[in-house]
């Protein structure tokens, strides 16, 4: 199960630096050097993060003359959204069922008196 695509995506996004790289790529393509600028780590360390994101299918790299820009792959987010949406719908269904039960309880007349009031 750990090798399935969704697991790799969520695992890659578990790291805050990689989430930040994804957020920055959402604004546009960038090279490894450009992505490494704001971090207090080596370009090689950022390259490792990019490799993890690439392996998960979140980003790809292309060649543009001497540049090798990283590009965010949007279809992976569709995969994540479908997975999340499935469980969100199930949770909403359970909440609707609970709301219906609570509404039925409110509509039922209260019978009997509480023990404390009866003793008074």
CSV table of C-alpha atoms in Angstrom, one decimal:
chain,number,residue,atom,x,y,z
A,1,UNK,CA,0.0,0.0,0.0
A,2,UNK,CA,2.9,2.4,0.7
A,3,UNK,CA,3.8,2.3,-3.0
A,4,UNK,CA,0.5,3.4,-4.3
A,5,UNK,CA,0.4,6.9,-5.9
A,6,UNK,CA,-1.9,8.5,-3.3
A,7,UNK,CA,0.4,7.4,-0.5
A,8,UNK,CA,3.4,8.8,-2.2
A,9,UNK,CA,1.6,12.1,-2.8
A,10,UNK,CA,0.5,12.5,0.8
A,11,UNK,CA,3.9,11.3,2.1
A,12,UNK,CA,5.7,13.9,-0.2
A,13,UNK,CA,3.3,16.6,1.1
A,14,UNK,CA,4.0,15.7,4.8
A,15,UNK,CA,7.1,17.9,4.7
A,16,UNK,CA,6.6,21.6,5.2
A,17,UNK,CA,9.4,22.5,2.8
A,18,UNK,CA,7.9,20.4,0.0
A,19,UNK,CA,4.5,21.9,0.7
A,20,UNK,CA,6.1,25.4,0.3
A,21,UNK,CA,7.7,24.4,-2.9
A,22,UNK,CA,4.4,23.2,-4.3
A,23,UNK,CA,2.8,26.5,-3.2
A,24,UNK,CA,5.5,28.4,-5.0
A,25,UNK,CA,5.1,26.4,-8.1
A,26,UNK,CA,1.4,27.0,-8.1
A,27,UNK,CA,2.3,30.6,-9.0
A,28,UNK,CA,4.5,29.5,-11.9
A,29,UNK,CA,7.4,27.4,-13.1
A,30,UNK,CA,10.8,27.8,-11.4
A,31,UNK,CA,14.3,26.3,-11.6
A,32,UNK,CA,15.9,24.4,-8.7
A,33,UNK,CA,18.1,27.4,-8.0
A,34,UNK,CA,15.1,29.7,-7.9
A,35,UNK,CA,13.3,27.4,-5.6
A,36,UNK,CA,16.3,27.1,-3.3
A,37,UNK,CA,16.8,30.9,-2.9
A,38,UNK,CA,14.6,31.4,0.2
A,39,UNK,CA,15.9,28.4,2.1
A,40,UNK,CA,18.9,28.2,4.4
A,41,UNK,CA,19.9,24.9,2.9
A,42,UNK,CA,22.0,23.8,-0.1
A,43,UNK,CA,20.7,23.5,-3.6
A,44,UNK,CA,21.4,19.8,-3.3
A,45,UNK,CA,19.0,19.5,-0.3
A,46,UNK,CA,16.3,21.3,-2.3
A,47,UNK,CA,17.0,19.0,-5.2
A,48,UNK,CA,16.3,16.0,-3.0
A,49,UNK,CA,12.9,17.6,-2.0
A,50,UNK,CA,12.2,18.1,-5.7
A,51,UNK,CA,13.1,14.5,-6.5
A,52,UNK,CA,10.6,13.3,-3.8
A,53,UNK,CA,7.9,15.6,-5.4
A,54,UNK,CA,8.8,14.3,-8.8
A,55,UNK,CA,8.6,10.7,-7.7
A,56,UNK,CA,5.1,11.3,-6.3
A,57,UNK,CA,4.0,12.9,-9.6
A,58,UNK,CA,3.4,16.3,-8.1
A,59,UNK,CA,6.0,18.1,-10.3
A,60,UNK,CA,7.8,17.5,-13.5
A,61,UNK,CA,10.9,19.1,-15.1
A,62,UNK,CA,11.3,20.2,-18.6
A,63,UNK,CA,14.2,21.6,-20.6
A,64,UNK,CA,14.0,25.2,-21.9
A,65,UNK,CA,17.4,25.9,-23.5
A,66,UNK,CA,19.8,26.0,-20.6
A,67,UNK,CA,16.9,26.2,-18.0
A,68,UNK,CA,15.3,23.1,-16.4
A,69,UNK,CA,12.1,24.5,-14.9
A,70,UNK,CA,10.0,22.6,-12.5
A,71,UNK,CA,6.3,22.5,-13.3
A,72,UNK,CA,3.4,21.6,-11.0
A,73,UNK,CA,1.3,18.7,-12.2
A,74,UNK,CA,-2.4,19.5,-11.6
A,75,UNK,CA,-3.9,16.1,-12.3
A,76,UNK,CA,-2.4,14.8,-9.1
A,77,UNK,CA,-4.5,17.2,-7.2
A,78,UNK,CA,-7.6,15.7,-8.9
A,79,UNK,CA,-6.6,12.3,-7.5
A,80,UNK,CA,-6.3,13.8,-3.9
A,81,UNK,CA,-9.5,15.8,-4.2
A,82,UNK,CA,-11.5,12.7,-5.3
A,83,UNK,CA,-10.1,10.7,-2.3
A,84,UNK,CA,-10.8,13.5,0.2
A,85,UNK,CA,-14.2,14.3,-1.3
A,86,UNK,CA,-15.3,10.6,-0.9
A,87,UNK,CA,-14.7,10.7,2.8
A,88,UNK,CA,-16.1,14.2,3.2
A,89,UNK,CA,-19.4,13.0,1.7
A,90,UNK,CA,-19.5,10.0,3.9
A,91,UNK,CA,-18.9,12.2,7.0
A,92,UNK,CA,-21.6,14.6,5.9
A,93,UNK,CA,-24.1,11.7,5.4
A,94,UNK,CA,-23.4,10.6,9.0
A,95,UNK,CA,-23.9,14.1,10.3
A,96,UNK,CA,-27.2,14.4,8.3
A,97,UNK,CA,-28.4,11.1,9.9
A,98,UNK,CA,-27.4,12.4,13.4
A,99,UNK,CA,-29.3,15.6,12.7
A,100,UNK,CA,-32.4,13.6,11.8
A,101,UNK,CA,-32.2,11.6,15.0
A,102,UNK,CA,-31.7,14.7,17.1
A,103,UNK,CA,-34.7,16.4,15.3
A,104,UNK,CA,-36.9,13.4,16.0
A,105,UNK,CA,-35.8,13.5,19.7
A,106,UNK,CA,-36.8,17.2,19.9
A,107,UNK,CA,-40.2,16.6,18.4
A,108,UNK,CA,-41.1,13.8,20.9
A,109,UNK,CA,-42.9,15.1,24.0
A,110,UNK,CA,-41.2,14.8,27.3
A,111,UNK,CA,-42.9,12.1,29.4
A,112,UNK,CA,-42.6,11.8,33.1
A,113,UNK,CA,-40.8,14.1,35.4
A,114,UNK,CA,-37.2,14.0,36.5
A,115,UNK,CA,-36.5,12.2,39.7
A,116,UNK,CA,-35.3,15.4,41.4
A,117,UNK,CA,-38.4,17.3,40.7
A,118,UNK,CA,-40.6,14.4,41.8
A,119,UNK,CA,-38.9,14.2,45.2
A,120,UNK,CA,-39.5,17.9,45.9
